[in-house]
mmCIF file of C-alpha atoms in Angstrom:
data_model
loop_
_atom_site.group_PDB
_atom_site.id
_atom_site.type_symbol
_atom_site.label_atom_id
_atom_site.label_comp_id
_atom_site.label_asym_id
_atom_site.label_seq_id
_atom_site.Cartn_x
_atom_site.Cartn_y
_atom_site.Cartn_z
ATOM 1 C CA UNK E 1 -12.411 -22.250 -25.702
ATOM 2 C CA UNK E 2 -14.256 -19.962 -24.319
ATOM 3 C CA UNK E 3 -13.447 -17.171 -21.921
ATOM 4 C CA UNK E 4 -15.258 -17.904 -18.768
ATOM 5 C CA UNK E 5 -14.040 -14.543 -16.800
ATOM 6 C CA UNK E 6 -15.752 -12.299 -19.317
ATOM 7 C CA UNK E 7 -19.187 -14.018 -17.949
ATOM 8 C CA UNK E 8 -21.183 -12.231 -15.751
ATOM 9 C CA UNK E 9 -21.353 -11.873 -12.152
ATOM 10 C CA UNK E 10 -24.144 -13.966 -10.461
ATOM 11 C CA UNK E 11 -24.215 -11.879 -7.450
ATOM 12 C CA UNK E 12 -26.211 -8.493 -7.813
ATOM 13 C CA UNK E 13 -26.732 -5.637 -5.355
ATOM 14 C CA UNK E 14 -29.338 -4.186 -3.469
ATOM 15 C CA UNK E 15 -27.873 -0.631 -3.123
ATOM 16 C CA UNK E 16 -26.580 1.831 -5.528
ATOM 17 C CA UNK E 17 -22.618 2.636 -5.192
ATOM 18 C CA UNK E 18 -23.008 5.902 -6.811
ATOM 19 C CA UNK E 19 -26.048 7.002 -5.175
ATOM 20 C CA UNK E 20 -25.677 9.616 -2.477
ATOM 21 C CA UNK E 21 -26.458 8.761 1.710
ATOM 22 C CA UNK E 22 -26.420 5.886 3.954
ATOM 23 C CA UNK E 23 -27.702 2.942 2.189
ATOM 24 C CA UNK E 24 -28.510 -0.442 3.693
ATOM 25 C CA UNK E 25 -28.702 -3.764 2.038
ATOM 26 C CA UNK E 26 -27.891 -6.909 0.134
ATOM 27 C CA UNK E 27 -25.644 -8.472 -2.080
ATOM 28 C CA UNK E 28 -27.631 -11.495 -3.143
ATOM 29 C CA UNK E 29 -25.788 -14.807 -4.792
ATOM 30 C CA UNK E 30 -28.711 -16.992 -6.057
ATOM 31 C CA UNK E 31 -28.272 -20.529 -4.130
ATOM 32 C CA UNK E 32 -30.468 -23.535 -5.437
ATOM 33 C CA UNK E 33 -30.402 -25.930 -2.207
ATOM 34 C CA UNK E 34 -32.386 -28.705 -1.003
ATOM 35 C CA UNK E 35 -34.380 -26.406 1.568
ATOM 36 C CA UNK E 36 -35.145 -23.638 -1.009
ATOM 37 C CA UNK E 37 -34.813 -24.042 -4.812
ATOM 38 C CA UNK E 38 -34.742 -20.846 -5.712
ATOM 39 C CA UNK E 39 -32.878 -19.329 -2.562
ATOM 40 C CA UNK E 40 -30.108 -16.889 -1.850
ATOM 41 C CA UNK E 41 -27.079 -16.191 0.376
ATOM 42 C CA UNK E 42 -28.229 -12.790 1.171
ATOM 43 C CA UNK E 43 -24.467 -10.877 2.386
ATOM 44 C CA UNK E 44 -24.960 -7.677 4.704
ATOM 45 C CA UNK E 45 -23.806 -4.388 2.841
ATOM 46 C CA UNK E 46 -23.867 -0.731 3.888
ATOM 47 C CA UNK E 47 -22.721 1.727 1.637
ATOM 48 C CA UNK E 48 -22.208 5.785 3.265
ATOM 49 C CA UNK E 49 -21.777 8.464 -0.002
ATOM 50 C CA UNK E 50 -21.098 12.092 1.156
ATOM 51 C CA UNK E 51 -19.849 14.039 -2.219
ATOM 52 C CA UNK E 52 -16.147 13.521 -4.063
ATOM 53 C CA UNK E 53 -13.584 11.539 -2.024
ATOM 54 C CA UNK E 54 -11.377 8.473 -1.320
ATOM 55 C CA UNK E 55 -13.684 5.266 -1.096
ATOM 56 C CA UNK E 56 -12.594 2.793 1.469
ATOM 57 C CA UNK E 57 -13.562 -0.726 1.435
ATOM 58 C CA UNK E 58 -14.355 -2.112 4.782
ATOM 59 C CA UNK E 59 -14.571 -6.007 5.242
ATOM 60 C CA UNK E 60 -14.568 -8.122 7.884
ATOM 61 C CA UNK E 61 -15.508 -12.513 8.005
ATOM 62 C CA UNK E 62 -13.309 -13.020 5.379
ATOM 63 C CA UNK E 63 -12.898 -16.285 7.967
ATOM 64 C CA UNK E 64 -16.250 -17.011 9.452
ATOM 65 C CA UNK E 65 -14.656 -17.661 13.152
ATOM 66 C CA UNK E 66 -12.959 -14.289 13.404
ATOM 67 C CA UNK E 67 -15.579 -11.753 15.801
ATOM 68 C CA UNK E 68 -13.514 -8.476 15.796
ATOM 69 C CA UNK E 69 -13.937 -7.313 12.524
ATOM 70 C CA UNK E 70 -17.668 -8.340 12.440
ATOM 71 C CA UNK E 71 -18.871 -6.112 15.804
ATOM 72 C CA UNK E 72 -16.421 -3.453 14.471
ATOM 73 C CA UNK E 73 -18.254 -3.375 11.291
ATOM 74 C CA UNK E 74 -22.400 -3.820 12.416
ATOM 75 C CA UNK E 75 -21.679 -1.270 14.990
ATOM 76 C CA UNK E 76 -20.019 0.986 12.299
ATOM 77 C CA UNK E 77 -22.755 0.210 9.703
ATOM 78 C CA UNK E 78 -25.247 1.289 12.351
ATOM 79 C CA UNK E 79 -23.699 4.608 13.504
ATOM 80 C CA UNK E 80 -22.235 6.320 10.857
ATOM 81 C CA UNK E 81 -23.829 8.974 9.457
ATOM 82 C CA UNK E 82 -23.075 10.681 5.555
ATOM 83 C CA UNK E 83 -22.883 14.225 6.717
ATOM 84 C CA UNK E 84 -19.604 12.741 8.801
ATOM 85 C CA UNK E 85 -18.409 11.456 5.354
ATOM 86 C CA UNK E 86 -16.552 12.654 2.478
ATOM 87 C CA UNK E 87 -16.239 10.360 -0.428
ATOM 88 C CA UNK E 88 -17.680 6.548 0.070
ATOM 89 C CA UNK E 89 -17.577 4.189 2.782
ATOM 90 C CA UNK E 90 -18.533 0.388 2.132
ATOM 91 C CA UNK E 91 -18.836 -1.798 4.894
ATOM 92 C CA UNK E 92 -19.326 -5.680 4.446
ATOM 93 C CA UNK E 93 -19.165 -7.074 8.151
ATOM 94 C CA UNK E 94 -19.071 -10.585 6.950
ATOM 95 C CA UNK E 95 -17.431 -11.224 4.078
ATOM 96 C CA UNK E 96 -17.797 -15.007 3.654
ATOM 97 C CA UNK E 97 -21.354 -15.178 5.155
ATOM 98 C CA UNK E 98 -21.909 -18.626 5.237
ATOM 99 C CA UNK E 99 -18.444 -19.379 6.729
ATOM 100 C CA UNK E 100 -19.669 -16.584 9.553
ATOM 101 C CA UNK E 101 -23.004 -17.973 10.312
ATOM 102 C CA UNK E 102 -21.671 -21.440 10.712
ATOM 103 C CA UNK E 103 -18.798 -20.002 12.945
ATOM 104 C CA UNK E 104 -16.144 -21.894 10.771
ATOM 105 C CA UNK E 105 -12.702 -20.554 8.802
ATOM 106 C CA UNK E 106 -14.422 -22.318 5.996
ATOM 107 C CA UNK E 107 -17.933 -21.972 4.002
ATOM 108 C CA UNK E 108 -19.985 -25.190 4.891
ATOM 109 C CA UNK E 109 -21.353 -25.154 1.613
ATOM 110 C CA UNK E 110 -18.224 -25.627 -0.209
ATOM 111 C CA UNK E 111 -15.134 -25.802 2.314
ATOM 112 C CA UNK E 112 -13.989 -22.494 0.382
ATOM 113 C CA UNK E 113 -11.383 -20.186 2.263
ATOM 114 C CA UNK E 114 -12.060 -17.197 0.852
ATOM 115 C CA UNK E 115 -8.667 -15.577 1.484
ATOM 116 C CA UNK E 116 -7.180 -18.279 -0.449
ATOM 117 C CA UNK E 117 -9.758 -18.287 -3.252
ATOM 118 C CA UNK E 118 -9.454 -14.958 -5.789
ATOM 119 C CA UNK E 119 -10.076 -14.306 -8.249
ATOM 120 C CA UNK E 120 -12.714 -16.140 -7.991
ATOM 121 C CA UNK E 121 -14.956 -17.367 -10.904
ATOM 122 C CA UNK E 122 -18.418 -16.590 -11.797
ATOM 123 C CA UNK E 123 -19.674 -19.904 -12.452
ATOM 124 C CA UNK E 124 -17.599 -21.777 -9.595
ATOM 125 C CA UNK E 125 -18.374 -22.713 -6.287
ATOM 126 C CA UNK E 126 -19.791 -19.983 -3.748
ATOM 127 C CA UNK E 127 -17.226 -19.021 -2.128
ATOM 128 C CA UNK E 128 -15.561 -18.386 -5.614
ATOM 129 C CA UNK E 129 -18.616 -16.459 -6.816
ATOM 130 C CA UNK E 130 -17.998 -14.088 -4.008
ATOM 131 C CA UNK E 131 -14.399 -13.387 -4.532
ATOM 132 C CA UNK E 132 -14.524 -12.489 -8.130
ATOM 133 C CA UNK E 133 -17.506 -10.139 -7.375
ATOM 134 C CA UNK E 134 -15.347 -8.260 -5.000
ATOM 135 C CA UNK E 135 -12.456 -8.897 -7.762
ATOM 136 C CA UNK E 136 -14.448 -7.410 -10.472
ATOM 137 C CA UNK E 137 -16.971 -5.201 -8.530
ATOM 138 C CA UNK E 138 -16.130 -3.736 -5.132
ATOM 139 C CA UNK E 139 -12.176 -3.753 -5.198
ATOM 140 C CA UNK E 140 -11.734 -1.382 -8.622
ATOM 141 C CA UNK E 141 -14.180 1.270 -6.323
ATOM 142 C CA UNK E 142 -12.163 1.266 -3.567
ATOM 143 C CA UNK E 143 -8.963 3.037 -2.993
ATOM 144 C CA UNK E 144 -8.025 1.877 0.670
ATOM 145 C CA UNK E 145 -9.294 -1.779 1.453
ATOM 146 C CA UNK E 146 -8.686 -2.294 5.479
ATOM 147 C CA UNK E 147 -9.767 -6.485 6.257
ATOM 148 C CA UNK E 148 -9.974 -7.676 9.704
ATOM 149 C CA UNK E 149 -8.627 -10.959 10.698
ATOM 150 C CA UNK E 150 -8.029 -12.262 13.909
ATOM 151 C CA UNK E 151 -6.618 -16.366 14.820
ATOM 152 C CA UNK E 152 -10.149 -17.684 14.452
ATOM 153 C CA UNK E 153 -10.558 -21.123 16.875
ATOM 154 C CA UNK E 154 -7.093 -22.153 15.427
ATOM 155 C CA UNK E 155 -4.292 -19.345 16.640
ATOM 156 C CA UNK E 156 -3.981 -16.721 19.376
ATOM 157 C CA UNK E 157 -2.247 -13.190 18.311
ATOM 158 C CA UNK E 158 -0.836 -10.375 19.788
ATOM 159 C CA UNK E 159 -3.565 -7.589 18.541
ATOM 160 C CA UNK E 160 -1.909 -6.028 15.641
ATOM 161 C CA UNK E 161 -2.407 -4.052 12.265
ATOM 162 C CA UNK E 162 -0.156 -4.699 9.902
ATOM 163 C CA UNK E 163 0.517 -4.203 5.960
ATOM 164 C CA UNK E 164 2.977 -6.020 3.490
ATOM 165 C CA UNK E 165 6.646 -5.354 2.521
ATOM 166 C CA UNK E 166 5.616 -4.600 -1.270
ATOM 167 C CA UNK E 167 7.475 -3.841 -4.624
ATOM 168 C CA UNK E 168 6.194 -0.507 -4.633
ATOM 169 C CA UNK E 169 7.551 1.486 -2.436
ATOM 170 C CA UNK E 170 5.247 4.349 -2.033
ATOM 171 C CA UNK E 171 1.972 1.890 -2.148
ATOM 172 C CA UNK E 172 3.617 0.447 0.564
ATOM 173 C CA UNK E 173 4.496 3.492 2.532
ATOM 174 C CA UNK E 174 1.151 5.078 2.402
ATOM 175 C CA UNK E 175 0.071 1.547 3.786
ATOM 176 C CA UNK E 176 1.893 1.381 6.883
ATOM 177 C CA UNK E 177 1.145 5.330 7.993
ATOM 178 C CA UNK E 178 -2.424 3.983 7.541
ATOM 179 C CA UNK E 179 -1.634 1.152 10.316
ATOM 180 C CA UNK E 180 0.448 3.098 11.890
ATOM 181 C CA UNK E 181 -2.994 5.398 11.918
ATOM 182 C CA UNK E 182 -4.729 2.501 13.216
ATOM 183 C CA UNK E 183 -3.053 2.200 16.889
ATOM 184 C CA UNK E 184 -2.969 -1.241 17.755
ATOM 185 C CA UNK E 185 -1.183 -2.083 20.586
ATOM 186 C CA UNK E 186 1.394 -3.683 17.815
ATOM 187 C CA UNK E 187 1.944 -3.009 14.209
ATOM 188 C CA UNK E 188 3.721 -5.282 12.212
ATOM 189 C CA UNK E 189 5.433 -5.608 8.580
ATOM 190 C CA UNK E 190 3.689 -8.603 7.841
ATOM 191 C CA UNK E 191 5.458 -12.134 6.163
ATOM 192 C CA UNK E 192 2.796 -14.283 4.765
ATOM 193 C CA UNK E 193 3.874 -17.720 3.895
ATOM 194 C CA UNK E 194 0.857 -18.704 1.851
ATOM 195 C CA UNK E 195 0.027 -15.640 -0.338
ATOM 196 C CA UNK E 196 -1.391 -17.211 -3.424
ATOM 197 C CA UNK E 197 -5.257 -16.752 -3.809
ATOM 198 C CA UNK E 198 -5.533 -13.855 -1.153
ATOM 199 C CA UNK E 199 -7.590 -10.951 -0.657
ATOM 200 C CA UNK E 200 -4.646 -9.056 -0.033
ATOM 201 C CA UNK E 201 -2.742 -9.844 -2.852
ATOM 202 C CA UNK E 202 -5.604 -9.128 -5.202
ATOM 203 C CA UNK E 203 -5.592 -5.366 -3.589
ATOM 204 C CA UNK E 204 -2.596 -4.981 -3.731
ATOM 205 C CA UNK E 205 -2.013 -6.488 -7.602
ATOM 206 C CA UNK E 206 -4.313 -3.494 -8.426
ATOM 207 C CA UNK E 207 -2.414 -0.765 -6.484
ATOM 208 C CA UNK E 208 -4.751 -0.709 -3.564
ATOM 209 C CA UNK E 209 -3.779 0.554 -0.092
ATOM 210 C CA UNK E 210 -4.242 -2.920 1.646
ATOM 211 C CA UNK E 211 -4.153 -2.763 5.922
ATOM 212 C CA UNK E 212 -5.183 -6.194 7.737
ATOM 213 C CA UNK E 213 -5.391 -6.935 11.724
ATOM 214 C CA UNK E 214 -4.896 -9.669 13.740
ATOM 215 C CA UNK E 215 -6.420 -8.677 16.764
ATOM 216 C CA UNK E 216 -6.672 -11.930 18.866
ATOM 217 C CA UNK E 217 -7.832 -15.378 18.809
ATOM 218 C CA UNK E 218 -9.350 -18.767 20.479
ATOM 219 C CA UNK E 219 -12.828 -18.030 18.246
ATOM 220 C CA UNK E 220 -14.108 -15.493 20.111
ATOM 221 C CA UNK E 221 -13.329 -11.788 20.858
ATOM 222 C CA UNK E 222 -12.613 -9.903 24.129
ATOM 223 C CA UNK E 223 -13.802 -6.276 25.392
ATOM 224 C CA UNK E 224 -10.650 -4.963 24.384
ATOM 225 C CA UNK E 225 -10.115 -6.580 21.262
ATOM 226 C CA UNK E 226 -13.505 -5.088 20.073
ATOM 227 C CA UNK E 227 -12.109 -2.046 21.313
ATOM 228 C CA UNK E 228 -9.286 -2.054 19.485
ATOM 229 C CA UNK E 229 -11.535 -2.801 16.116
ATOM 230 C CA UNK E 230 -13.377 -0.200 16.734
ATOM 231 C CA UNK E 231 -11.408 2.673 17.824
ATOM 232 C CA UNK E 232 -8.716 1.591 14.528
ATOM 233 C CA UNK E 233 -11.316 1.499 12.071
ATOM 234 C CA UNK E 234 -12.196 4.971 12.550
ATOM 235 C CA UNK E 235 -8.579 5.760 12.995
ATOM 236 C CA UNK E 236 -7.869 4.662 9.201
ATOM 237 C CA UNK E 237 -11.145 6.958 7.747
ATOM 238 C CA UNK E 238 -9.852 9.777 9.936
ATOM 239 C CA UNK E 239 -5.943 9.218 8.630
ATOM 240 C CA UNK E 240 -7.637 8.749 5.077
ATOM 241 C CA UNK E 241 -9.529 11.960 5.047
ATOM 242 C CA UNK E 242 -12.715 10.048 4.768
ATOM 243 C CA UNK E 243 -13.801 10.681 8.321
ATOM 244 C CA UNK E 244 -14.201 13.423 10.014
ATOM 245 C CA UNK E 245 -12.371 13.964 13.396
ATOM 246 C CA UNK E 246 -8.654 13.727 14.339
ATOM 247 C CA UNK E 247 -7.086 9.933 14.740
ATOM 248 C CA UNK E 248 -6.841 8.862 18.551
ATOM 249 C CA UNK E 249 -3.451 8.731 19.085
ATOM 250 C CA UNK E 250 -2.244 5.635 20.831
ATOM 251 C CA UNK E 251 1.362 3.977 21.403
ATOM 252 C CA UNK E 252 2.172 0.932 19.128
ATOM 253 C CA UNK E 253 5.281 -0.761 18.961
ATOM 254 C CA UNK E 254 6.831 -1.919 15.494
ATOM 255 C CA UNK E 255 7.298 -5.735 14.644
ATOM 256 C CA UNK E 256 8.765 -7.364 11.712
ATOM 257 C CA UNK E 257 8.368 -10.824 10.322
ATOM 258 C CA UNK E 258 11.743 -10.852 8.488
ATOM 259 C CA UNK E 259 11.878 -14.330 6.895
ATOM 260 C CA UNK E 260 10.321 -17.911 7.003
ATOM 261 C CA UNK E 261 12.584 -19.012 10.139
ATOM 262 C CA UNK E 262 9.820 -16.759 11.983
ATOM 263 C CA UNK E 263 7.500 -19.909 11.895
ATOM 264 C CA UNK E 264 7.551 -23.087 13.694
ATOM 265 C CA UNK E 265 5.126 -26.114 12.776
ATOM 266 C CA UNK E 266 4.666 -29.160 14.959
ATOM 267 C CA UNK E 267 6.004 -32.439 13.036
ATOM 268 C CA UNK E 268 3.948 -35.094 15.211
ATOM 269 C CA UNK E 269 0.190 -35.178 16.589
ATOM 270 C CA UNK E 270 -0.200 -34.446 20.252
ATOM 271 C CA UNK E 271 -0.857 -32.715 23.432
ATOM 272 C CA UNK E 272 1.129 -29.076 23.210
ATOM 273 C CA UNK E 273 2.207 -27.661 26.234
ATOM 274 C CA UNK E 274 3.650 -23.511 25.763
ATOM 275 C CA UNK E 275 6.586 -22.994 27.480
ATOM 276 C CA UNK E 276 6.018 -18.638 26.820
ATOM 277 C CA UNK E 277 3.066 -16.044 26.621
ATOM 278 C CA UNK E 278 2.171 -14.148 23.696
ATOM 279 C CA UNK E 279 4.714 -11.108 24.159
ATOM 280 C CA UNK E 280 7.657 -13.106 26.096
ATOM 281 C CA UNK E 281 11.160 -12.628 24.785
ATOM 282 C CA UNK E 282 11.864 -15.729 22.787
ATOM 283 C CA UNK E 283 15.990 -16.918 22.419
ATOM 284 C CA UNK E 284 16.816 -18.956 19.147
ATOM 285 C CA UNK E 285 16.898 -22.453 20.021
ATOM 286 C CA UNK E 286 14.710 -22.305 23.178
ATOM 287 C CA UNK E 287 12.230 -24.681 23.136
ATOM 288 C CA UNK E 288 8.724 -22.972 22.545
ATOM 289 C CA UNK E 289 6.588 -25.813 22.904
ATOM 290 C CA UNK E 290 6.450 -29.439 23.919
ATOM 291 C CA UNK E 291 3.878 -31.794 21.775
ATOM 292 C CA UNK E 292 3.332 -34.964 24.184
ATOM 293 C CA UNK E 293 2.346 -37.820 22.701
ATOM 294 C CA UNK E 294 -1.271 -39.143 23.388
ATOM 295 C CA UNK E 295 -1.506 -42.594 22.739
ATOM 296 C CA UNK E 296 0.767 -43.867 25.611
ATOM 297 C CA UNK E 297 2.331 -42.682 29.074
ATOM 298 C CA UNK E 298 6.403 -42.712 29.207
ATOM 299 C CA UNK E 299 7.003 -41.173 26.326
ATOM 300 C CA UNK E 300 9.170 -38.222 25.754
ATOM 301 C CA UNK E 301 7.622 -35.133 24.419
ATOM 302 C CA UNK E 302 8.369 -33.490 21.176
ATOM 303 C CA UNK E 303 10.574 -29.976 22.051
ATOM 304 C CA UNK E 304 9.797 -27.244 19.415
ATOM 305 C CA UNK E 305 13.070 -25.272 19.130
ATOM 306 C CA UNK E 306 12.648 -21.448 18.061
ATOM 307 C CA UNK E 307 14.547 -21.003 14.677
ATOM 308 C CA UNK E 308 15.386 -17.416 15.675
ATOM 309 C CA UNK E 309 15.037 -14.832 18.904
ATOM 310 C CA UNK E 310 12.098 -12.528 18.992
ATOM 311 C CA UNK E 311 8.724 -11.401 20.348
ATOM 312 C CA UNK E 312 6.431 -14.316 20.230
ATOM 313 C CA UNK E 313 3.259 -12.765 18.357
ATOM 314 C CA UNK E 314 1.325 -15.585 17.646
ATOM 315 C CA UNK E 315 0.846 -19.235 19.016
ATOM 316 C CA UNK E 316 -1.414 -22.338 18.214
ATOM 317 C CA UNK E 317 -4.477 -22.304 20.514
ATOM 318 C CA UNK E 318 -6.361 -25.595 21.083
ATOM 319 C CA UNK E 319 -4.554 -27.991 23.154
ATOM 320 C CA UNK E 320 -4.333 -30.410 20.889
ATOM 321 C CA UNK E 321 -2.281 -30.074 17.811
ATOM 322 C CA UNK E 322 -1.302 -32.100 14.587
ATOM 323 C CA UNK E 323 1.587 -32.578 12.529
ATOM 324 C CA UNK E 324 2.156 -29.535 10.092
ATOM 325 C CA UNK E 325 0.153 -27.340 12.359
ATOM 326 C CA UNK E 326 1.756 -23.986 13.085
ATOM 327 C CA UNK E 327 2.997 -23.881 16.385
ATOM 328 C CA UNK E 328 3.816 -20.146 17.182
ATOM 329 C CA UNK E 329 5.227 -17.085 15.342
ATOM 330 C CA UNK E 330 8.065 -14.588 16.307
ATOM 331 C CA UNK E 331 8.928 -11.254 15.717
ATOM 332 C CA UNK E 332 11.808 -8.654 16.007
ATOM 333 C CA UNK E 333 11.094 -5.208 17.381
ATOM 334 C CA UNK E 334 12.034 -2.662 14.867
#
């Protein structure tokens, strides 16, 4: 059987990576589709070259209904100039374009989530095609890899940078001084509890200084979360030596995800009423949430016990939930 890694990449690039400047394009997947046979997914790219130097890979849509990443990363392909540069910036606001344009977690052409979908494959579906280009392609050039994420329409977050708990201990110290660099108004020591397919992973699996946000929530972004985007991103190039500048120094306090009990998920379909705020002191075995059922009045609500005492940092957002949904997230100040 034949090895179907070693084939090609469909997606090819309108700007040089080596060349020197501020370069803006196109990385182009060929589409066939019933409104144009020979069409394209045409992803936004800038690339800023300034001489030798760390290369930093800047990406934000990796979910298509997350906003802070995207305006900190159009306004940052717009401004930044290559005599403020030394080594390589490459900015790709929107990650999973057609997930972005449609305003959706997912693509709408193939219900791909692209965190969950690396390597990739060259001759799978779209969203596939773009994950092993950036596999294969954009992550070996790239030394510091900083993705935005926020809750998307889904979950609301206290706005935080955060990096993993890794094997390597230096990789991962060198991460956290860069979100430390960042100055959200939180940093955390992140606990994912689906890692398999991600973005992050495959960074970090090649040694890559990985940072990610979550910077709010509710499908939308807010004056300061943009704010936040913005001022961090800079932050990280300036703490990277990419950037000229010192890093704006702002207060963040630390937050740890130390095991699985930080989740709770809803186990029936209903109306969810939240008993705290995003940043309220949470005791273990207070009830976070009540899930009402919907179909009938007189029934007694679901309580959602917390499995341990911390900082709650995250929280479903519509107010309607189903079973298996994730109903909020706690942390413990470190």
């Amino acid at each position: 059987m034949r090895d179907l890694t070693l084939r090609p990449s469909p997606i090819s690039s309108t700007v040089d990576f080596s060349a020197e400047g501020v370069q803006h394009g196109f990385l182009r997947l060929p589409y066939s589709r019933d409104d144009s046979a020979w069409g394209s997914v045409m992803i936004p790219v800038t690339v800023v070259k300034n001489g030798e130097g760390p290369t930093a890979l800047l990406t934000g849509g990796n979910h298509g209904d997350e906003y802070e990443g995207p305006i900190a990363l159009f306004d940052l392909a717009r401004t930044l100039k290559a005599e403020d540069v030394t080594g390589r910036v490459i900015i790709v606001p929107a990650m999973n374009y057609p997930a972005f344009l449609a305003g959706t977690r997912t693509s709408p052409i193939d219900k791909g989530n692209m965190n969950r979908s690396f390597p990739g494959a060259p001759d799978g579906t779209v969203t596939q095609k773009i994950a092993d280009y950036f596999q294969r392609t954009l992550l070996p050039l790239a030394d510091i890899v900083l993705d935005f994420h926020s809750g998307g329409k889904t979950l609301d977050f206290l706005p935080f940078c955060a990096a993993h708990i890794l094997p390597d201990k230096a990789q991962e110290a060198k991460a956290f001084d860069l979100v430390s660099a960042f100055g959200a108004p939180w940093s955390m020591k992140m606990l994912e509890i689906d890692a398999v397919g991600m973005y992050d992973t495959a960074a970090e699996e090649m040694g890559k200084i990985f940072v990610t946000t979550e910077l709010g929530g509710g499908g939308t972004a807010t004056a300061k979360s943009a704010r936040i985007a913005k001022t961090g991103v800079s932050n990280v190039l300036r703490a990277a030596g990419i950037l000229k500048g010192t890093v704006e120094s702002a207060r963040t306090t630390w937050l740890d995800m130390p095991d699985e009990n930080c989740f709770s998920f809803a186990e029936d379909t209903g109306l969810i009423e939240p008993l705290f705020d995003l940043g309220d002191q949470v005791k273990k075995g207070e009830v976070v949430a009540r899930i009402y059922p919907i179909g009938r009045t007189g029934v007694r609500p679901l309580d959602v016990e917390a499995k341990m005492g911390g900082i709650l940092a995250a929280r479903h957002f519509p107010g309607l939930v189903k079973a298996g949904d994730c109903v909020s997230v706690l942390a413990v100040e470190t």
